[in-house]
Amino acid sequence: MLDLKQEQPVNKLNGSMPAIGIRPIVDGRRGGIRESLEEVTMNMARVCADFLQRNLRHSNGLPVECVIADTCIGGAAEAARTAEKFARAGVGVTISVTPSWCYPTETIDTDPLMPKAIWGFNGTERPGAVYLAAALSAHNQKGIPAFGIYGRDVQDIGDTAITEDVQRKLLQFAKAGLAVATMRGKSYLSMGSVSMGIASCIADESFFQDYLGMRNEYVDMSEFIRRMERDIYDKEEFERALAWTKRHCKEGAEVNPPHLQRTAEQKERDWETVVKMTLIARDLMIGNPKLEALGYGEEALGHNAIAAGFQGQRAWTDHFPNGDFMEAILSSSFDWNGIREPYVVATENDTLNAAAMLFGHLLTDAAQIFADVRTYWSPEAVKRVTGVELTGRAKNGIIHLINSGPAALDATGQMTIGGEPAMKPFWDITEAEVKQCLEATRWCPAVDFFRGGGFSTDFLTRGGMPVTMARINIVKGLGPVLQLAEGYTADIPEEVHRVLDERSNPTWPTTWFVPNLTGEGAFKDVYSVMNNWGSNHGAVSYGHVGGDFITLASMLRIPVCMHNVPEERVFRPSAWTAFGAMEPAGADFRACANFGPLYR
């Protein structure tokens, strides 16, 4: 076995993890009304907090804390006291709960930056649903969007059961709200600049600042050279990492012509370089206290980067080994130190795909796939090239997701949930699954246009995984928009895969993706999905989590221009209905434009 331990959950970034604030709202009238509701209202808050704490973790594995107001909130004074308590406790998202009518403008959460929801109990003894409607109306009139949670079935007052539909909305709202709060104040680190003229490598600071509440940090790739030449890294860890890599990262096929092949000595040095690059990139992102002892106190601090990207091509890769190993290992849920939270690292410093990866990681807790949305293969084209007719999920055509090695090794599909291939939060991953991921991966000598050498990740994703592909694009005059496509990874015959794969690059990881089709618009067929995708890159998350992406996007005021998420899983603030209930896609654009970026 690998003798790998699961890393204990830890916050590697500066700033405390956000808590969820639970606000029990009560009818403030004394003389029997408030007194009769105090206990049932506070019990509702406790039940909500207990449910969320039992079912949620932060992406780093730490438990999610719910902070309940000291008293029920019946008016402005108690609302202010609660806001003060929440500020001290690091609350980043609030849920107000009530089983009865209360006074909306006196009790609502008016913090404009805090994602907020109201759960109005569906009961007839005391009309919590009436408060919900009135309070949401107040939020909308004040321009502070809030989510409404209202159960489908009437319950008896005092019933502490949370119905399934309310559970789903509580979790969807809370997970997205925590993602918003977690990103706030963190950094995106550009390691290098623009790769091969890709526009999304240009960090749009207004996007990161106004929409995500993040800052942008920059280092030149020469910083890697400085740290390698001056030994600004943990040498003990380097020796351990190199030994682990040699033992578990198996070299794959050499496809370069003889005159371009690197010698055994060159490849040995390449392995040493790419391992050092991995340590250095991580240290640049989150710091490393061991550098302080080496006399590098500034370097020990890092950039507090929750996500990063490496330019690589061509300024680096024309002379040095490529960044594929560094990106793949950091993006995976394990390395020589054990099983741990994956880092979010984008190849080619694609800042917008990194943002989509970050969304996916915070929403699912799992590693992400970074890939080119490379080729649509129609059934006719596959049959012409291979003589084989596609069947099963692939029968309507497939999209070839492939790039030069930055996809997380989790994407091999060697992990399982219920016996089916999966990508899991690190705390659910076993040592045996890590071993299977490593054995399913080969590290091929980089192809000829990586003139500095290095190694690319080669694996084939197992079919049958439910996945969601996402992408953020920025359009001048419009701003950021989000695209989503839920679907599945697909298995195709081995010989068909070989023929198609070799037409692109057989040394890179491949995921065959089949989107779920609706028969209309961008999801009329597989070709339409490919034809409407807004960039050459996409980020892929495990699970059908498009609804969670949509909820998160609405909190940040990023409209969704393309998705195939069923209506029952779309959850946005109540104000969105006022912008066109009969045309939800257009209403999303109008609402986002009206309210503007969250932090501006």
XYZ file of C-alpha atoms in Angstrom:
600
model
C 0.000 0.000 0.000
C 0.980 3.679 -0.159
C 1.094 4.263 3.609
C -0.937 7.453 3.097
C -2.875 9.027 5.898
C -5.908 11.252 5.583
C -4.928 14.786 6.423
C -6.823 16.263 9.331
C -9.219 19.007 8.209
C -7.432 22.336 8.365
C -7.919 25.863 7.086
C -4.758 26.566 5.079
C -5.781 30.122 4.246
C -5.891 33.262 6.335
C -9.297 34.217 7.670
C -11.723 32.111 9.690
C -14.232 29.827 8.048
C -17.653 31.470 7.693
C -20.494 30.380 9.935
C -24.222 30.263 9.207
C -26.308 32.622 11.296
C -29.778 31.391 12.271
C -32.249 34.192 13.033
C -35.436 33.068 14.884
C -38.087 35.688 14.036
C -41.039 36.184 16.366
C -44.152 38.335 16.616
C -42.942 40.971 19.030
C -46.296 41.769 20.624
C -46.227 40.990 24.338
C -49.120 39.989 26.530
C -49.464 36.435 25.355
C -48.651 36.477 21.626
C -44.838 36.547 21.754
C -44.771 34.403 24.876
C -46.749 31.656 23.139
C -44.340 31.614 20.202
C -40.917 31.929 21.843
C -40.290 28.238 22.414
C -41.634 26.953 19.096
C -39.673 29.626 17.187
C -36.413 28.917 18.969
C -36.967 25.181 18.489
C -37.348 25.802 14.751
C -33.981 27.609 14.790
C -32.331 24.775 16.685
C -33.730 22.136 14.338
C -32.503 24.120 11.325
C -29.029 24.543 12.816
C -28.778 20.880 13.777
C -29.826 19.758 10.296
C -27.265 21.968 8.564
C -24.435 21.043 10.895
C -25.114 17.338 10.399
C -25.194 17.577 6.616
C -22.579 20.158 5.666
C -18.824 20.518 5.790
C -16.537 23.164 4.429
C -14.484 22.079 1.411
C -11.441 21.742 3.679
C -13.320 19.198 5.787
C -13.912 21.416 8.799
C -17.401 21.289 10.302
C -19.861 24.042 9.461
C -20.877 26.009 12.534
C -24.341 27.475 12.944
C -24.695 30.437 15.286
C -28.180 31.037 16.690
C -29.291 34.453 17.902
C -29.336 34.801 21.683
C -33.037 35.609 21.657
C -35.885 35.563 19.207
C -35.963 38.686 17.065
C -39.153 40.653 17.451
C -37.930 44.085 16.414
C -35.059 46.343 15.401
C -33.227 46.268 18.747
C -32.962 42.489 18.796
C -32.059 42.469 15.099
C -29.159 44.819 15.873
C -27.966 42.707 18.794
C -28.047 39.631 16.592
C -26.093 41.385 13.834
C -23.420 42.329 16.361
C -23.191 38.762 17.641
C -22.954 37.418 14.099
C -20.183 39.876 13.222
C -18.127 38.710 16.203
C -18.788 35.047 15.340
C -17.728 35.357 11.697
C -21.163 34.645 10.229
C -21.101 34.811 6.431
C -24.631 33.736 5.521
C -27.955 34.004 7.346
C -31.192 32.041 7.467
C -34.210 33.575 9.182
C -36.842 31.123 10.431
C -40.341 31.687 11.708
C -43.597 29.761 12.206
C -45.734 32.894 12.525
C -46.525 36.368 11.376
C -43.917 38.950 12.436
C -43.080 42.550 11.479
C -40.976 42.336 8.303
C -39.093 45.639 8.048
C -38.280 45.521 11.759
C -36.826 42.008 11.722
C -35.205 41.273 8.338
C -31.441 41.007 7.826
C -30.437 44.201 6.000
C -26.734 43.467 5.461
C -26.400 43.971 1.672
C -23.384 41.652 1.335
C -24.702 38.681 3.304
C -26.463 35.909 1.340
C -29.783 35.463 3.076
C -32.800 33.185 3.091
C -36.079 33.079 4.987
C -37.767 29.822 5.910
C -41.429 30.533 6.521
C -43.098 27.541 8.131
C -46.109 26.278 6.162
C -48.679 26.043 8.942
C -52.146 27.472 9.397
C -52.266 28.066 13.177
C -49.835 30.997 12.836
C -49.111 32.183 9.279
C -45.347 31.881 8.867
C -45.917 31.867 5.123
C -47.539 35.309 5.361
C -44.440 36.677 7.069
C -42.291 35.000 4.417
C -44.172 36.699 1.593
C -44.199 40.087 3.303
C -40.544 39.900 4.307
C -39.438 38.888 0.805
C -41.454 41.799 -0.559
C -39.625 44.104 1.849
C -36.258 42.728 0.766
C -37.142 43.268 -2.883
C -38.411 46.800 -2.299
C -35.181 47.654 -0.480
C -33.018 46.056 -3.197
C -31.604 43.339 -0.913
C -32.390 40.021 -2.653
C -33.308 37.078 -0.414
C -34.249 33.455 -1.002
C -37.637 32.189 0.088
C -38.021 28.676 1.521
C -41.589 27.458 1.787
C -42.596 23.823 2.182
C -45.132 22.357 -0.178
C -47.242 20.635 2.484
C -48.986 22.157 5.490
C -47.573 21.056 8.852
C -48.870 21.437 12.401
C -47.306 24.194 14.447
C -44.590 22.739 16.655
C -43.821 19.959 14.152
C -40.027 19.763 14.165
C -39.700 17.633 11.032
C -38.046 19.333 8.063
C -39.786 18.155 4.920
C -37.664 16.860 2.049
C -38.293 19.852 -0.214
C -37.306 22.276 2.533
C -34.193 20.208 3.299
C -33.095 20.426 -0.327
C -33.509 24.197 -0.450
C -31.789 24.734 2.889
C -28.753 22.752 1.736
C -28.668 24.319 -1.737
C -28.861 27.824 -0.310
C -26.424 27.202 2.540
C -23.732 25.548 0.424
C -23.844 28.339 -2.163
C -23.907 31.005 0.538
C -20.874 29.489 2.251
C -19.062 29.490 -1.101
C -19.742 33.224 -1.437
C -18.471 33.904 2.071
C -15.427 31.636 1.677
C -14.205 33.405 -1.465
C -14.546 36.871 0.046
C -11.190 38.383 0.935
C -9.127 35.586 -0.629
C -6.757 35.901 -3.607
C -6.399 34.604 -7.127
C -2.696 34.169 -7.897
C -1.490 34.530 -11.484
C 1.805 32.650 -11.799
C 2.928 34.217 -15.044
C 0.687 36.080 -17.412
C -0.985 35.384 -20.766
C -0.512 31.975 -22.359
C -0.583 31.778 -26.139
C -2.919 34.755 -26.580
C -5.793 33.292 -24.532
C -7.836 36.306 -23.436
C -9.117 34.749 -20.203
C -5.521 34.625 -18.955
C -5.834 38.397 -18.572
C -7.046 38.753 -15.006
C -10.151 40.934 -15.060
C -9.724 42.573 -11.680
C -13.176 44.130 -11.731
C -14.680 40.643 -12.062
C -12.730 39.196 -9.143
C -13.229 42.268 -6.967
C -16.812 43.259 -7.774
C -18.367 39.813 -8.231
C -16.292 37.494 -6.042
C -14.922 39.869 -3.407
C -11.392 38.648 -4.124
C -8.094 40.367 -4.782
C -5.625 39.560 -7.567
C -2.008 38.681 -6.900
C 0.757 38.248 -9.459
C 4.201 36.681 -9.665
C 6.431 36.294 -12.682
C 7.408 32.739 -13.576
C 11.019 33.734 -12.907
C 10.079 33.384 -9.236
C 10.131 29.617 -9.777
C 13.679 29.855 -11.097
C 14.778 32.006 -8.160
C 13.356 29.601 -5.621
C 14.838 26.558 -7.360
C 18.301 28.085 -7.720
C 18.363 29.463 -4.170
C 16.801 26.384 -2.553
C 13.758 28.275 -1.272
C 11.715 25.176 -0.524
C 11.603 22.441 2.090
C 14.462 20.129 1.106
C 13.287 17.316 3.361
C 9.860 17.376 1.781
C 11.422 17.534 -1.667
C 13.416 14.339 -1.086
C 10.327 12.596 0.273
C 8.153 13.882 -2.591
C 10.672 12.830 -5.231
C 10.961 9.328 -3.772
C 7.145 9.012 -3.643
C 6.867 10.238 -7.226
C 9.451 7.775 -8.527
C 7.704 4.953 -6.718
C 4.096 5.704 -7.709
C 4.099 7.867 -10.857
C 4.819 5.494 -13.720
C 6.197 6.761 -16.998
C 4.106 6.197 -20.097
C 4.730 5.947 -23.807
C 7.403 8.019 -25.521
C 5.775 9.332 -28.700
C 8.413 11.845 -29.794
C 10.624 11.064 -32.784
C 14.118 9.887 -31.819
C 15.824 13.217 -32.504
C 13.459 15.008 -30.063
C 13.559 12.457 -27.272
C 15.251 13.508 -24.062
C 17.954 11.348 -22.542
C 17.500 9.360 -19.360
C 19.642 11.925 -17.538
C 17.494 14.792 -18.829
C 14.312 13.022 -17.767
C 15.776 12.425 -14.313
C 16.423 16.155 -13.968
C 12.947 16.882 -15.324
C 11.378 14.825 -12.542
C 13.369 16.755 -9.965
C 12.289 20.059 -11.522
C 8.575 19.289 -11.745
C 8.478 18.103 -8.131
C 10.188 21.317 -7.020
C 7.705 23.297 -9.112
C 4.861 21.608 -7.257
C 6.255 22.555 -3.856
C 6.946 26.107 -4.982
C 3.500 26.667 -6.503
C 1.826 25.445 -3.319
C 4.061 27.655 -1.184
C 3.265 30.638 -3.387
C -0.436 30.015 -2.875
C -0.698 29.331 0.859
C 2.781 29.926 2.256
C 5.004 27.543 4.189
C 6.205 28.259 7.746
C 9.304 26.126 7.169
C 10.658 28.824 4.838
C 10.879 31.183 7.820
C 13.592 28.998 9.340
C 15.524 29.253 6.070
C 15.565 33.039 6.364
C 12.726 33.691 3.931
C 10.037 35.202 6.114
C 8.255 36.996 3.293
C 8.078 33.883 1.146
C 6.783 31.907 4.140
C 3.564 33.943 4.112
C 2.319 33.090 0.615
C -0.419 35.004 -1.213
C -3.518 33.643 0.579
C -4.610 32.247 -2.784
C -7.761 30.128 -2.828
C -7.114 29.575 -6.559
C -4.234 30.075 -8.962
C -3.103 29.546 -12.533
C 0.238 28.836 -14.214
C 1.004 30.417 -17.585
C 3.489 27.818 -18.740
C 3.261 28.072 -22.493
C 5.319 29.274 -24.116
C 7.626 31.520 -22.107
C 8.284 28.717 -19.608
C 7.832 25.536 -21.627
C 10.152 26.526 -24.462
C 13.013 26.180 -21.977
C 11.829 24.419 -18.782
C 9.781 21.267 -18.100
C 6.044 21.851 -18.427
C 3.661 22.431 -15.525
C 1.445 19.395 -16.098
C 2.697 17.375 -13.129
C 2.478 20.376 -10.835
C -1.075 21.217 -11.924
C -2.335 17.634 -11.860
C -0.925 16.751 -8.437
C -2.000 19.997 -6.776
C -5.491 19.679 -8.289
C -5.801 16.101 -7.006
C -6.983 15.062 -3.542
C -3.699 13.438 -2.556
C 0.074 13.657 -2.779
C 3.123 12.443 -0.834
C 1.780 14.062 2.346
C -1.460 12.102 2.291
C -5.078 12.478 1.297
C -5.986 16.152 1.502
C -8.142 18.935 0.087
C -7.339 19.576 -3.580
C -5.948 22.933 -4.637
C -7.572 24.882 -7.463
C -4.880 25.377 -10.110
C -5.707 26.236 -13.719
C -3.463 25.490 -16.647
C -2.436 28.330 -18.960
C -3.477 30.736 -16.181
C -7.044 30.677 -17.454
C -8.452 32.856 -14.697
C -12.081 32.357 -15.713
C -11.870 28.585 -15.869
C -10.132 28.726 -12.502
C -13.137 30.631 -11.159
C -15.475 27.929 -12.498
C -13.246 25.262 -10.911
C -13.346 27.180 -7.634
C -17.149 27.341 -7.750
C -17.279 23.597 -8.409
C -14.869 22.730 -5.619
C -16.641 24.857 -3.018
C -20.021 23.420 -4.029
C -19.019 19.732 -4.231
C -15.956 19.620 -1.907
C -14.259 17.408 -4.527
C -11.483 17.826 -7.084
C -12.172 19.326 -10.507
C -11.346 18.441 -14.096
C -9.740 21.172 -16.196
C -10.022 20.373 -19.891
C -10.154 21.680 -23.395
C -13.609 21.308 -24.875
C -11.719 19.890 -27.792
C -13.864 18.049 -30.328
C -17.437 17.065 -31.061
C -17.535 13.600 -32.585
C -20.798 12.883 -34.369
C -21.946 9.246 -34.659
C -21.392 9.541 -38.405
C -17.845 10.830 -38.041
C -16.967 8.111 -35.537
C -18.280 5.412 -37.853
C -16.410 6.894 -40.829
C -13.102 6.979 -38.951
C -13.380 3.743 -36.965
C -16.048 1.689 -38.685
C -17.849 1.346 -35.346
C -21.305 2.661 -34.491
C -21.603 4.381 -31.112
C -24.118 2.896 -28.680
C -25.420 3.499 -25.163
C -24.981 6.980 -23.728
C -22.611 7.845 -26.574
C -25.094 7.017 -29.347
C -25.902 10.668 -30.141
C -22.274 11.751 -30.269
C -19.606 12.637 -27.747
C -17.471 15.611 -26.747
C -13.766 14.992 -26.309
C -12.516 16.731 -23.155
C -8.725 16.711 -23.181
C -5.810 18.958 -22.249
C -2.120 18.664 -21.556
C -2.240 17.072 -18.156
C -3.769 19.392 -15.545
C -6.859 17.305 -14.808
C -7.004 15.949 -11.262
C -6.104 12.279 -10.958
C -9.443 11.856 -9.169
C -10.911 12.138 -12.671
C -9.738 8.661 -13.551
C -13.021 7.542 -12.007
C -11.292 4.918 -9.884
C -13.055 6.098 -6.737
C -16.541 4.772 -6.170
C -19.830 5.657 -4.516
C -22.291 2.776 -4.284
C -20.064 0.769 -6.617
C -20.192 3.424 -9.362
C -17.253 5.630 -10.478
C -17.091 8.930 -8.641
C -15.010 11.877 -7.453
C -15.309 12.352 -3.701
C -14.435 14.806 -0.924
C -11.016 13.917 0.412
C -12.378 12.759 3.771
C -14.265 9.941 2.008
C -11.324 8.741 -0.105
C -9.535 5.533 0.846
C -5.890 4.661 0.404
C -6.915 1.847 -1.956
C -8.714 4.371 -4.176
C -5.632 6.595 -4.289
C -3.577 3.598 -5.364
C -6.063 2.789 -8.124
C -5.972 6.394 -9.395
C -2.183 6.318 -9.550
C -2.123 2.921 -11.261
C -4.625 4.153 -13.857
C -2.341 7.093 -14.735
C 0.789 7.245 -16.839
C 3.178 10.167 -17.054
C 4.253 10.460 -20.664
C 7.279 12.444 -21.808
C 5.888 15.742 -23.084
C 5.365 16.064 -26.809
C 7.586 18.036 -29.129
C 6.034 21.486 -28.691
C 6.949 21.360 -24.989
C 10.557 22.017 -25.915
C 11.723 22.094 -22.307
C 10.537 18.565 -21.590
C 8.454 17.429 -18.655
C 5.636 14.913 -18.356
C 1.960 14.916 -19.268
C -0.796 13.043 -17.461
C -2.346 10.223 -19.464
C -5.516 8.483 -18.320
C -9.029 7.669 -19.518
C -11.969 8.679 -17.328
C -14.328 5.804 -16.547
C -17.796 6.194 -17.985
C -20.982 6.478 -15.992
C -20.114 9.399 -13.728
C -22.783 12.111 -13.474
C -20.942 15.376 -14.055
C -21.558 19.071 -14.621
C -19.398 21.107 -16.991
C -19.187 24.835 -16.249
C -17.541 27.891 -17.699
C -17.484 31.626 -16.959
C -17.062 33.972 -19.919
C -16.819 37.763 -19.924
C -18.522 39.732 -22.697
C -17.749 43.432 -23.134
C -20.814 45.477 -22.291
C -22.503 42.529 -20.600
C -20.005 41.313 -18.036
C -19.555 37.748 -16.770
C -21.953 34.967 -17.759
C -22.023 31.350 -16.640
C -22.598 28.296 -18.844
C -23.600 24.873 -17.512
C -24.089 21.439 -19.030
C -25.096 18.469 -16.915
C -24.388 15.048 -18.350
C -22.323 11.891 -17.955
C -18.891 10.578 -18.691
C -19.165 7.874 -21.339
C -17.469 4.591 -22.093
C -16.703 3.832 -25.735
C -15.019 0.737 -27.216
C -11.295 0.628 -26.479
C -10.329 0.567 -30.145
C -12.574 3.537 -30.905
C -10.998 5.478 -28.048
C -7.514 4.671 -29.308
C -8.219 5.850 -32.841
C -9.925 9.064 -31.765
C -7.413 9.799 -29.019
C -4.420 9.417 -31.307
C -5.875 11.958 -33.717
C -5.406 14.544 -30.949
C -2.687 13.633 -28.452
C -2.377 10.189 -26.879
C -0.261 11.504 -23.986
C -3.069 13.574 -22.443
C -6.003 12.637 -20.181
C -9.307 12.039 -21.938
C -12.854 12.372 -20.663
C -15.649 11.448 -23.078
C -18.570 13.693 -22.151
C -22.221 13.328 -23.122
C -24.525 16.196 -22.083
C -28.131 15.623 -21.108
C -30.276 16.782 -24.029
C -33.566 18.677 -23.910
C -34.317 18.634 -27.638
C -34.259 22.411 -27.982
C -31.943 25.406 -28.015
C -28.347 24.872 -26.950
C -29.286 21.344 -25.813
C -31.087 20.276 -28.961
C -28.278 17.800 -29.626
C -24.676 17.184 -28.608
C -23.386 19.283 -31.487
C -25.394 22.280 -30.239
C -23.788 22.060 -26.805
C -20.318 22.129 -28.349
C -21.305 24.851 -30.822
C -22.675 27.109 -28.068
C -19.816 26.662 -25.619
C -18.198 30.053 -25.102
C -14.527 29.152 -24.800
C -11.915 26.498 -25.445
C -11.904 25.418 -21.784
C -14.379 23.957 -19.318
C -14.359 22.898 -15.659
C -16.015 19.601 -14.769
C -17.468 18.752 -11.349
C -18.748 15.418 -10.102
C -22.524 15.194 -9.812
C -25.493 16.935 -11.344
C -24.885 20.159 -9.453
C -26.051 22.684 -12.019
C -28.764 23.861 -9.634
C -26.132 24.682 -7.022
C -24.130 26.628 -9.614
C -27.261 28.587 -10.566
C -27.997 29.452 -6.935
C -24.401 30.596 -6.391
C -24.415 32.636 -9.602
C -27.593 34.450 -8.569
C -26.007 35.396 -5.237
C -23.058 36.903 -7.103
C -25.346 38.447 -9.786
C -23.796 36.448 -12.631
C -26.475 35.501 -15.193
C -26.617 31.965 -16.573
C -26.741 32.043 -20.362
C -26.993 28.295 -20.980
C -28.058 25.361 -18.832
C -30.032 22.110 -18.916
C -31.022 21.986 -15.244
C -34.628 20.885 -14.613
C -36.893 23.655 -13.357
C -37.455 22.027 -9.971
C -33.749 22.333 -9.123
C -33.418 26.021 -10.076
C -33.404 28.138 -6.907
C -32.897 31.895 -7.089
C -33.872 34.899 -4.912
C -37.572 35.727 -4.905
C -37.004 39.043 -6.711
C -36.049 37.205 -9.903
C -39.723 36.343 -10.472
C -40.582 40.036 -10.782
C -38.253 40.343 -13.760
C -40.286 37.854 -15.797
C -41.694 34.655 -14.329
C -42.736 33.536 -17.805
C -39.188 33.914 -19.129
C -36.766 32.831 -16.388
C -33.594 32.973 -18.511
C -34.244 36.565 -19.529
C -35.397 37.431 -16.010
C -32.042 36.218 -14.682
C -30.178 38.622 -16.971
C -32.447 41.527 -16.065
C -32.259 40.862 -12.332
C -28.473 40.568 -12.343
C -28.168 43.801 -14.325
C -30.605 45.576 -12.022
C -28.951 44.630 -8.728
C -25.394 44.700 -10.072
C -22.317 42.859 -8.785
C -22.536 41.847 -5.132
C -19.525 43.883 -4.010
C -19.949 47.058 -6.054
